[in-house]
mmCIF file of C-alpha atoms and ligand atoms in Angstrom:
data_model
loop_
_atom_site.group_PDB
_atom_site.id
_atom_site.type_symbol
_atom_site.label_atom_id
_atom_site.label_comp_id
_atom_site.label_asym_id
_atom_site.label_seq_id
_atom_site.Cartn_x
_atom_site.Cartn_y
_atom_site.Cartn_z
ATOM 1 C CA UNK A 779 75.710 116.942 108.296
ATOM 2 C CA UNK A 780 73.907 113.898 106.950
ATOM 3 C CA UNK A 781 73.484 112.993 103.293
ATOM 4 C CA UNK A 782 70.020 111.520 103.836
ATOM 5 C CA UNK A 783 67.732 111.481 106.852
ATOM 6 C CA UNK A 784 65.098 108.776 106.607
ATOM 7 C CA UNK A 785 62.010 109.360 108.722
ATOM 8 C CA UNK A 786 60.302 106.077 109.618
ATOM 9 C CA UNK A 787 61.820 102.593 109.937
ATOM 10 C CA UNK A 788 59.068 100.586 108.290
ATOM 11 C CA UNK A 789 59.613 98.533 105.126
ATOM 12 C CA UNK A 790 59.815 101.663 102.918
ATOM 13 C CA UNK A 791 62.297 103.510 105.143
ATOM 14 C CA UNK A 792 64.490 100.462 105.763
ATOM 15 C CA UNK A 793 64.594 99.647 102.046
ATOM 16 C CA UNK A 794 65.680 103.219 101.329
ATOM 17 C CA UNK A 795 68.346 102.807 104.028
ATOM 18 C CA UNK A 796 69.707 99.632 102.416
ATOM 19 C CA UNK A 797 70.193 101.422 99.092
ATOM 20 C CA UNK A 798 71.684 104.560 100.655
ATOM 21 C CA UNK A 799 74.074 102.645 102.956
ATOM 22 C CA UNK A 800 75.298 100.519 100.072
ATOM 23 C CA UNK A 801 76.248 103.793 98.316
ATOM 24 C CA UNK A 802 78.269 104.794 101.412
ATOM 25 C CA UNK A 803 75.997 107.732 102.163
ATOM 26 C CA UNK A 804 75.874 109.192 105.663
ATOM 27 C CA UNK A 805 72.409 108.157 106.760
ATOM 28 C CA UNK A 806 70.350 108.808 109.862
ATOM 29 C CA UNK A 807 67.240 106.669 110.311
ATOM 30 C CA UNK A 808 64.671 107.986 112.769
ATOM 31 C CA UNK A 809 61.840 105.849 114.155
ATOM 32 C CA UNK A 810 59.377 106.937 116.804
ATOM 33 C CA UNK A 811 57.928 103.591 117.835
ATOM 34 C CA UNK A 812 58.270 100.220 116.133
ATOM 35 C CA UNK A 813 61.287 99.192 114.085
ATOM 36 C CA UNK A 814 59.872 97.356 111.088
ATOM 37 C CA UNK A 815 56.678 99.423 110.983
ATOM 38 C CA UNK A 816 53.157 98.070 110.805
ATOM 39 C CA UNK A 817 54.037 94.695 109.300
ATOM 40 C CA UNK A 818 55.795 93.724 112.550
ATOM 41 C CA UNK A 819 52.314 93.344 114.065
ATOM 42 C CA UNK A 820 50.962 91.066 111.351
ATOM 43 C CA UNK A 821 50.685 87.365 112.045
ATOM 44 C CA UNK A 822 51.415 86.298 108.525
ATOM 45 C CA UNK A 823 52.520 87.571 105.142
ATOM 46 C CA UNK A 824 51.563 85.302 102.264
ATOM 47 C CA UNK A 825 51.939 87.656 99.319
ATOM 48 C CA UNK A 826 55.528 88.827 99.444
ATOM 49 C CA UNK A 827 57.357 87.356 96.421
ATOM 50 C CA UNK A 828 60.175 85.018 97.373
ATOM 51 C CA UNK A 829 58.595 83.920 100.666
ATOM 52 C CA UNK A 830 55.744 81.415 100.523
ATOM 53 C CA UNK A 831 54.754 82.520 103.992
ATOM 54 C CA UNK A 832 56.573 84.483 106.678
ATOM 55 C CA UNK A 833 55.485 86.091 109.920
ATOM 56 C CA UNK A 834 55.385 89.884 109.953
ATOM 57 C CA UNK A 835 57.813 90.078 112.858
ATOM 58 C CA UNK A 836 60.354 87.828 111.102
ATOM 59 C CA UNK A 837 60.041 89.931 107.964
ATOM 60 C CA UNK A 838 60.661 93.102 110.009
ATOM 61 C CA UNK A 839 63.590 91.495 111.887
ATOM 62 C CA UNK A 840 65.224 90.496 108.580
ATOM 63 C CA UNK A 841 64.977 94.064 107.265
ATOM 64 C CA UNK A 842 66.397 95.434 110.512
ATOM 65 C CA UNK A 843 69.343 92.991 110.485
ATOM 66 C CA UNK A 844 70.090 93.829 106.868
ATOM 67 C CA UNK A 845 70.342 97.529 107.742
ATOM 68 C CA UNK A 846 72.473 96.873 110.830
ATOM 69 C CA UNK A 847 74.812 94.579 108.861
ATOM 70 C CA UNK A 848 75.383 97.447 106.426
ATOM 71 C CA UNK A 849 76.492 99.666 109.321
ATOM 72 C CA UNK A 850 73.180 101.497 109.764
ATOM 73 C CA UNK A 851 71.727 102.558 113.102
ATOM 74 C CA UNK A 852 68.174 103.465 113.996
ATOM 75 C CA UNK A 853 67.520 106.283 116.455
ATOM 76 C CA UNK A 854 64.326 106.236 118.472
ATOM 77 C CA UNK A 855 63.076 109.807 118.223
ATOM 78 C CA UNK A 856 59.922 111.471 116.926
ATOM 79 C CA UNK A 857 60.149 113.918 114.061
ATOM 80 C CA UNK A 858 57.996 116.996 114.660
ATOM 81 C CA UNK A 859 58.976 119.231 111.730
ATOM 82 C CA UNK A 860 61.206 119.573 108.678
ATOM 83 C CA UNK A 861 62.609 122.862 107.392
ATOM 84 C CA UNK A 862 63.412 123.600 103.755
ATOM 85 C CA UNK A 863 66.659 125.065 102.384
ATOM 86 C CA UNK A 864 69.694 123.931 100.375
ATOM 87 C CA UNK A 865 70.662 122.351 103.687
ATOM 88 C CA UNK A 866 67.542 121.041 105.339
ATOM 89 C CA UNK A 867 66.673 120.558 108.998
ATOM 90 C CA UNK A 868 64.872 117.674 110.651
ATOM 91 C CA UNK A 869 63.543 118.543 114.087
ATOM 92 C CA UNK A 870 62.799 115.829 116.614
ATOM 93 C CA UNK A 871 61.983 115.642 120.299
ATOM 94 C CA UNK A 872 65.765 115.181 120.842
ATOM 95 C CA UNK A 873 67.376 117.738 118.571
ATOM 96 C CA UNK A 874 67.816 119.447 115.223
ATOM 97 C CA UNK A 875 69.725 117.612 112.482
ATOM 98 C CA UNK A 876 71.122 119.041 109.249
ATOM 99 C CA UNK A 877 70.899 117.054 106.050
ATOM 100 C CA UNK A 878 71.242 117.356 102.300
ATOM 101 C CA UNK A 879 68.082 115.342 101.592
ATOM 102 C CA UNK A 880 65.157 113.727 103.383
ATOM 103 C CA UNK A 881 63.086 110.628 102.722
ATOM 104 C CA UNK A 882 59.704 110.647 104.454
ATOM 105 C CA UNK A 883 58.499 107.089 105.103
ATOM 106 C CA UNK A 884 56.170 107.591 108.050
ATOM 107 C CA UNK A 885 53.372 105.301 106.870
ATOM 108 C CA UNK A 886 49.932 105.422 108.400
ATOM 109 C CA UNK A 887 48.338 104.954 111.806
ATOM 110 C CA UNK A 888 45.314 102.890 112.751
ATOM 111 C CA UNK A 889 41.852 104.419 112.620
ATOM 112 C CA UNK A 890 39.602 104.066 115.633
ATOM 113 C CA UNK A 891 35.839 104.366 116.089
ATOM 114 C CA UNK A 892 36.010 107.510 118.270
ATOM 115 C CA UNK A 893 33.433 106.124 120.675
ATOM 116 C CA UNK A 894 33.127 107.114 124.310
ATOM 117 C CA UNK A 895 35.762 105.583 126.661
ATOM 118 C CA UNK A 896 37.792 104.257 123.697
ATOM 119 C CA UNK A 897 40.979 105.909 124.968
ATOM 120 C CA UNK A 898 40.516 104.208 128.367
ATOM 121 C CA UNK A 899 40.191 100.768 126.792
ATOM 122 C CA UNK A 900 43.040 101.044 124.255
ATOM 123 C CA UNK A 901 45.752 98.745 125.613
ATOM 124 C CA UNK A 902 43.254 97.485 128.166
ATOM 125 C CA UNK A 903 40.868 95.407 126.061
ATOM 126 C CA UNK A 904 41.172 97.199 122.728
ATOM 127 C CA UNK A 905 44.137 96.220 120.570
ATOM 128 C CA UNK A 906 45.413 96.689 117.016
ATOM 129 C CA UNK A 907 47.904 93.829 117.077
ATOM 130 C CA UNK A 908 46.906 90.178 117.222
ATOM 131 C CA UNK A 909 50.506 88.967 117.349
ATOM 132 C CA UNK A 910 51.307 91.214 120.313
ATOM 133 C CA UNK A 911 48.100 90.742 122.306
ATOM 134 C CA UNK A 912 46.262 87.678 120.942
ATOM 135 C CA UNK A 913 47.707 85.335 123.568
ATOM 136 C CA UNK A 914 46.072 87.393 126.375
ATOM 137 C CA UNK A 915 42.727 86.128 125.116
ATOM 138 C CA UNK A 916 43.481 82.406 124.943
ATOM 139 C CA UNK A 917 40.212 80.401 125.138
ATOM 140 C CA UNK A 918 38.198 83.624 125.503
ATOM 141 C CA UNK A 919 35.725 85.290 123.169
ATOM 142 C CA UNK A 920 36.958 88.277 121.158
ATOM 143 C CA UNK A 921 35.712 90.665 118.466
ATOM 144 C CA UNK A 922 37.498 91.815 115.354
ATOM 145 C CA UNK A 923 36.095 95.008 113.850
ATOM 146 C CA UNK A 924 36.524 95.452 110.090
ATOM 147 C CA UNK A 925 35.707 93.747 106.828
ATOM 148 C CA UNK A 926 38.875 93.839 104.718
ATOM 149 C CA UNK A 927 42.138 91.847 104.470
ATOM 150 C CA UNK A 928 43.646 92.957 107.802
ATOM 151 C CA UNK A 929 40.456 92.124 109.685
ATOM 152 C CA UNK A 930 40.280 88.685 108.063
ATOM 153 C CA UNK A 931 43.954 87.944 108.792
ATOM 154 C CA UNK A 932 43.353 88.942 112.412
ATOM 155 C CA UNK A 933 40.223 86.797 112.709
ATOM 156 C CA UNK A 934 41.954 83.755 111.189
ATOM 157 C CA UNK A 935 44.915 84.127 113.541
ATOM 158 C CA UNK A 936 42.721 84.588 116.629
ATOM 159 C CA UNK A 937 40.523 81.612 115.689
ATOM 160 C CA UNK A 938 43.411 79.296 116.575
ATOM 161 C CA UNK A 939 43.853 80.848 120.044
ATOM 162 C CA UNK A 940 40.445 82.055 121.158
ATOM 163 C CA UNK A 941 37.190 80.316 121.914
ATOM 164 C CA UNK A 942 34.987 82.363 119.607
ATOM 165 C CA UNK A 943 35.833 85.235 117.254
ATOM 166 C CA UNK A 944 33.072 87.680 116.239
ATOM 167 C CA UNK A 945 34.017 89.413 113.004
ATOM 168 C CA UNK A 946 31.953 92.614 112.944
ATOM 169 C CA UNK A 947 31.511 93.892 109.402
ATOM 170 C CA UNK A 948 29.727 97.172 108.649
ATOM 171 C CA UNK A 949 28.701 96.261 105.110
ATOM 172 C CA UNK A 950 26.890 93.250 103.697
ATOM 173 C CA UNK A 951 30.045 91.458 102.502
ATOM 174 C CA UNK A 952 33.761 90.995 103.109
ATOM 175 C CA UNK A 953 36.156 92.938 100.873
ATOM 176 C CA UNK A 954 39.575 91.587 99.946
ATOM 177 C CA UNK A 955 41.474 88.563 98.737
ATOM 178 C CA UNK A 956 39.286 85.611 97.820
ATOM 179 C CA UNK A 957 41.601 83.127 99.523
ATOM 180 C CA UNK A 958 41.239 85.019 102.821
ATOM 181 C CA UNK A 959 37.458 85.264 102.452
ATOM 182 C CA UNK A 960 37.275 81.511 101.853
ATOM 183 C CA UNK A 961 39.562 80.769 104.797
ATOM 184 C CA UNK A 962 37.798 83.001 107.316
ATOM 185 C CA UNK A 963 34.381 81.702 106.251
ATOM 186 C CA UNK A 964 35.568 78.127 106.752
ATOM 187 C CA UNK A 965 36.557 78.678 110.404
ATOM 188 C CA UNK A 966 33.957 77.070 112.652
ATOM 189 C CA UNK A 967 34.576 79.391 115.596
ATOM 190 C CA UNK A 968 34.453 82.625 113.570
ATOM 191 C CA UNK A 969 31.000 84.215 113.611
ATOM 192 C CA UNK A 970 30.620 86.904 110.966
ATOM 193 C CA UNK A 971 28.118 89.657 111.787
ATOM 194 C CA UNK A 972 27.328 91.591 108.594
ATOM 195 C CA UNK A 973 25.554 94.976 108.438
ATOM 196 C CA UNK A 974 26.751 95.548 111.980
ATOM 197 C CA UNK A 975 28.190 98.638 113.599
ATOM 198 C CA UNK A 976 29.770 98.885 117.042
ATOM 199 C CA UNK A 977 28.071 101.771 118.869
ATOM 200 C CA UNK A 978 29.322 101.350 122.445
ATOM 201 C CA UNK A 979 31.993 99.632 124.507
ATOM 202 C CA UNK A 980 30.579 97.643 127.424
ATOM 203 C CA UNK A 981 32.114 97.146 130.870
ATOM 204 C CA UNK A 982 33.321 99.360 133.703
ATOM 205 C CA UNK A 983 37.035 99.132 134.419
ATOM 206 C CA UNK A 984 37.413 96.056 132.197
ATOM 207 C CA UNK A 985 36.056 95.658 128.687
ATOM 208 C CA UNK A 986 33.224 93.128 128.672
ATOM 209 C CA UNK A 987 32.040 93.436 125.093
ATOM 210 C CA UNK A 988 30.449 95.763 122.581
ATOM 211 C CA UNK A 989 26.983 96.923 121.687
ATOM 212 C CA UNK A 990 26.333 96.255 118.014
ATOM 213 C CA UNK A 991 23.644 97.993 115.963
ATOM 214 C CA UNK A 992 22.165 95.551 113.432
ATOM 215 C CA UNK A 993 19.171 96.281 111.258
ATOM 216 C CA UNK A 994 18.020 99.002 113.687
ATOM 217 C CA UNK A 995 18.212 96.871 116.791
ATOM 218 C CA UNK A 996 21.045 96.770 119.339
ATOM 219 C CA UNK A 997 22.667 93.450 120.235
ATOM 220 C CA UNK A 998 25.173 92.837 123.051
ATOM 221 C CA UNK A 999 28.251 90.864 122.016
ATOM 222 C CA UNK A 1000 30.200 89.590 125.010
ATOM 223 C CA UNK A 1001 33.964 89.632 124.448
ATOM 224 C CA UNK A 1002 37.082 90.101 126.551
ATOM 225 C CA UNK A 1003 39.041 91.738 123.758
ATOM 226 C CA UNK A 1004 38.371 93.885 120.711
ATOM 227 C CA UNK A 1005 40.802 93.965 117.791
ATOM 228 C CA UNK A 1006 40.402 96.989 115.554
ATOM 229 C CA UNK A 1007 41.091 96.686 111.799
ATOM 230 C CA UNK A 1008 39.201 99.571 110.216
ATOM 231 C CA UNK A 1009 41.823 101.162 108.050
ATOM 232 C CA UNK A 1010 44.466 103.745 108.485
ATOM 233 C CA UNK A 1011 45.247 107.469 108.116
ATOM 234 C CA UNK A 1012 48.557 108.998 106.959
ATOM 235 C CA UNK A 1013 51.214 110.184 109.439
ATOM 236 C CA UNK A 1014 51.659 113.654 107.959
ATOM 237 C CA UNK A 1015 50.746 116.100 110.715
ATOM 238 C CA UNK A 1016 54.341 117.382 110.887
ATOM 239 C CA UNK A 1017 54.758 117.816 107.125
ATOM 240 C CA UNK A 1018 52.417 120.712 106.441
ATOM 241 C CA UNK A 1019 55.087 122.436 104.318
ATOM 242 C CA UNK A 1020 54.983 119.778 101.576
ATOM 243 C CA UNK A 1021 52.039 119.353 99.211
ATOM 244 C CA UNK A 1022 49.393 117.002 100.609
ATOM 245 C CA UNK A 1023 46.357 115.458 98.911
ATOM 246 C CA UNK A 1024 42.831 116.242 100.149
ATOM 247 C CA UNK A 1025 43.007 113.237 102.440
ATOM 248 C CA UNK A 1026 46.455 114.320 103.732
ATOM 249 C CA UNK A 1027 48.730 111.856 101.920
ATOM 250 C CA UNK A 1028 51.991 113.282 100.522
ATOM 251 C CA UNK A 1029 51.847 114.096 96.814
ATOM 252 C CA UNK A 1030 54.811 113.019 94.681
ATOM 253 C CA UNK A 1031 55.741 112.278 91.092
ATOM 254 C CA UNK A 1032 56.808 108.828 89.901
ATOM 255 C CA UNK A 1033 60.365 109.536 91.107
ATOM 256 C CA UNK A 1034 58.931 109.926 94.628
ATOM 257 C CA UNK A 1035 59.901 113.628 94.629
ATOM 258 C CA UNK A 1036 57.683 115.827 96.803
ATOM 259 C CA UNK A 1037 56.940 119.513 96.260
ATOM 260 C CA UNK A 1038 60.032 120.359 98.378
ATOM 261 C CA UNK A 1039 63.260 119.937 96.393
ATOM 262 C CA UNK A 1040 65.493 117.244 97.874
ATOM 263 C CA UNK A 1041 62.648 115.743 99.918
ATOM 264 C CA UNK A 1042 61.347 112.362 98.777
ATOM 265 C CA UNK A 1043 58.493 110.186 100.004
ATOM 266 C CA UNK A 1044 58.131 106.402 100.140
ATOM 267 C CA UNK A 1045 55.561 103.843 101.199
ATOM 268 C CA UNK A 1046 52.039 104.015 102.558
ATOM 269 C CA UNK A 1047 52.286 107.743 103.321
ATOM 270 C CA UNK A 1048 52.618 108.553 99.608
ATOM 271 C CA UNK A 1049 49.427 109.500 97.778
ATOM 272 C CA UNK A 1050 48.736 106.312 95.789
ATOM 273 C CA UNK A 1051 46.105 103.640 95.428
ATOM 274 C CA UNK A 1052 47.857 100.425 96.499
ATOM 275 C CA UNK A 1053 49.309 100.216 100.007
ATOM 276 C CA UNK A 1054 51.235 96.975 100.237
ATOM 277 C CA UNK A 1055 54.672 95.750 101.247
ATOM 278 C CA UNK A 1056 55.728 95.358 97.630
ATOM 279 C CA UNK A 1057 54.724 98.933 96.768
ATOM 280 C CA UNK A 1058 56.352 100.324 99.951
ATOM 281 C CA UNK A 1059 59.584 98.568 99.082
ATOM 282 C CA UNK A 1060 59.417 99.728 95.496
ATOM 283 C CA UNK A 1061 58.971 103.329 96.707
ATOM 284 C CA UNK A 1062 61.875 102.957 99.150
ATOM 285 C CA UNK A 1063 64.110 101.915 96.266
ATOM 286 C CA UNK A 1064 62.992 104.729 93.956
ATOM 287 C CA UNK A 1065 63.198 107.394 96.680
ATOM 288 C CA UNK A 1066 66.696 106.331 97.768
ATOM 289 C CA UNK A 1067 68.137 106.177 94.248
ATOM 290 C CA UNK A 1068 66.687 109.585 93.418
ATOM 291 C CA UNK A 1069 67.886 111.082 96.711
ATOM 292 C CA UNK A 1070 71.397 109.754 95.960
ATOM 293 C CA UNK A 1071 71.271 111.216 92.422
ATOM 294 C CA UNK A 1072 70.036 114.531 93.846
ATOM 295 C CA UNK A 1073 72.912 114.742 96.346
ATOM 296 C CA UNK A 1074 75.497 113.784 93.724
ATOM 297 C CA UNK A 1075 74.121 116.225 91.139
ATOM 298 C CA UNK A 1076 73.489 119.255 93.324
ATOM 299 C CA UNK A 1077 76.713 118.853 95.368
ATOM 300 C CA UNK A 1078 75.130 120.600 98.331
ATOM 301 C CA UNK A 1079 77.434 122.521 100.625
ATOM 302 C CA UNK A 1080 79.991 123.129 97.878
ATOM 303 C CA UNK A 1081 80.807 126.531 96.381
ATOM 304 C CA UNK A 1082 77.828 128.135 94.697
ATOM 305 C CA UNK A 1083 75.064 126.061 96.347
HETATM 306 C C1 FAD B 1879 47.735 93.831 110.355
HETATM 307 C C2 FAD B 1879 48.374 94.157 109.030
HETATM 308 C C3 FAD B 1879 48.653 93.151 108.135
HETATM 309 C C4 FAD B 1879 49.246 93.439 106.896
HETATM 310 N N1 FAD B 1879 49.525 92.416 106.067
HETATM 311 C C5 FAD B 1879 50.097 92.669 104.858
HETATM 312 C C6 FAD B 1879 50.430 91.603 103.977
HETATM 313 O O1 FAD B 1879 50.195 90.424 104.275
HETATM 314 N N2 FAD B 1879 50.999 91.913 102.785
HETATM 315 C C7 FAD B 1879 51.286 93.204 102.417
HETATM 316 O O2 FAD B 1879 51.801 93.422 101.331
HETATM 317 N N3 FAD B 1879 50.989 94.239 103.247
HETATM 318 C C8 FAD B 1879 50.401 94.001 104.452
HETATM 319 N N4 FAD B 1879 50.108 95.041 105.287
HETATM 320 C C9 FAD B 1879 50.417 96.402 104.828
HETATM 321 C C10 FAD B 1879 51.897 96.735 105.088
HETATM 322 O O3 FAD B 1879 52.188 96.501 106.444
HETATM 323 C C11 FAD B 1879 52.197 98.179 104.729
HETATM 324 O O4 FAD B 1879 51.883 98.412 103.368
HETATM 325 C C12 FAD B 1879 53.661 98.521 104.977
HETATM 326 O O5 FAD B 1879 53.986 98.315 106.333
HETATM 327 C C13 FAD B 1879 53.967 99.974 104.607
HETATM 328 O O6 FAD B 1879 55.270 100.258 104.963
HETATM 329 P P1 FAD B 1879 55.740 101.757 105.259
HETATM 330 O O7 FAD B 1879 57.185 101.674 105.576
HETATM 331 O O8 FAD B 1879 55.282 102.656 104.198
HETATM 332 O O9 FAD B 1879 54.897 102.227 106.550
HETATM 333 P P2 FAD B 1879 54.804 101.659 108.033
HETATM 334 O O10 FAD B 1879 54.946 100.204 108.070
HETATM 335 O O11 FAD B 1879 53.564 102.283 108.573
HETATM 336 O O12 FAD B 1879 56.059 102.294 108.773
HETATM 337 C C14 FAD B 1879 56.164 103.682 109.038
HETATM 338 C C15 FAD B 1879 57.031 103.894 110.264
HETATM 339 O O13 FAD B 1879 57.229 105.296 110.460
HETATM 340 C C16 FAD B 1879 57.185 105.591 111.840
HETATM 341 N N5 FAD B 1879 56.823 106.999 112.040
HETATM 342 C C17 FAD B 1879 55.623 107.584 111.792
HETATM 343 N N6 FAD B 1879 55.661 108.902 112.098
HETATM 344 C C18 FAD B 1879 56.912 109.150 112.556
HETATM 345 C C19 FAD B 1879 57.558 110.323 113.047
HETATM 346 N N7 FAD B 1879 56.938 111.510 113.111
HETATM 347 N N8 FAD B 1879 58.847 110.238 113.465
HETATM 348 C C20 FAD B 1879 59.514 109.048 113.401
HETATM 349 N N9 FAD B 1879 58.941 107.900 112.954
HETATM 350 C C21 FAD B 1879 57.664 107.952 112.526
HETATM 351 C C22 FAD B 1879 56.106 104.635 112.365
HETATM 352 O O14 FAD B 1879 56.244 104.447 113.766
HETATM 353 C C23 FAD B 1879 56.378 103.380 111.552
HETATM 354 O O15 FAD B 1879 57.252 102.490 112.206
HETATM 355 C C24 FAD B 1879 49.536 94.783 106.527
HETATM 356 C C25 FAD B 1879 49.242 95.806 107.440
HETATM 357 C C26 FAD B 1879 48.676 95.515 108.682
HETATM 358 C C27 FAD B 1879 48.383 96.630 109.653
#
């Protein structure tokens, strides 16, 4: 039996792991896809205290190494359900694991436009990760869809690789950090299309561009690649037995305790206003310390519990 099972190896989950491993707890970390979580796909992090600037992948690698150096391991499995009880169960596509406590740190996934043929083009012209896929579009024209920080970071990164970057913004202005707005606006090869909505993907087997609706008229934008940065939704479909907010984030108190005793939540998946690295890491710390206190206090598995 494990002391703590951590679901998700993003910044929140790996921070929780660091605290739990340093307390000599028996920890299982489960990750379905990308060790390091979403930040691994970011070109640059400029707002993490202690680092003037660091790439997202280096940040993720550092977290991973820190966990491994403490004796942790990360298992690539997908959690499909958790079951309540004094001894809890975590069910994955590989097996059923027993544990005294759980930390949910599953983050969010990228939103898409839900347009026709989108599924066909994802991974074949449509991407969510400039660091992973930007180089495929060297000297070509690309689009970035979105008007907030992630979209601007993507557009700035791609402007140094691609010929022209169309930043397609639904509203009349960019939303986010002023320094990013200033930087993206200063890039000569970034064309910002405001009040613009992508209504169709163009091309047959290969993506050739997008149709953009602007002030009631449709304009073709030729591009070999489309980078999507239109927000995220929480990864909570397998946690329907804990209390969720109306928009499906996991509700918790300031100790990161969920409605299920012994189950804690950390990071972007928690119902809160600010989704950043610093807040994910703060949650990971709080969730781990409270999970450790819970295990020590309740003494699960001993007589009477
Ligand atoms: C392009 C981009 C740039 C960003 N830049 C910055 C920045 O500069 N500064 C900043 O502060 N923040 C930035 N962010 C936000 C930051 O990445 C997030 O706030 C942070 O990653 C949240 O960490 P997390 O651990 O809560 O979630 P995530 O990073 O989303 O990690 C959750 C992990 O859980 C895994 N998972 C999900 N469901 C399951 C399941 N059922 N079973 C097993 N594993 C599962 C996922 O695969 C994922 O690896 C950026 C985000 C993006 C997308």
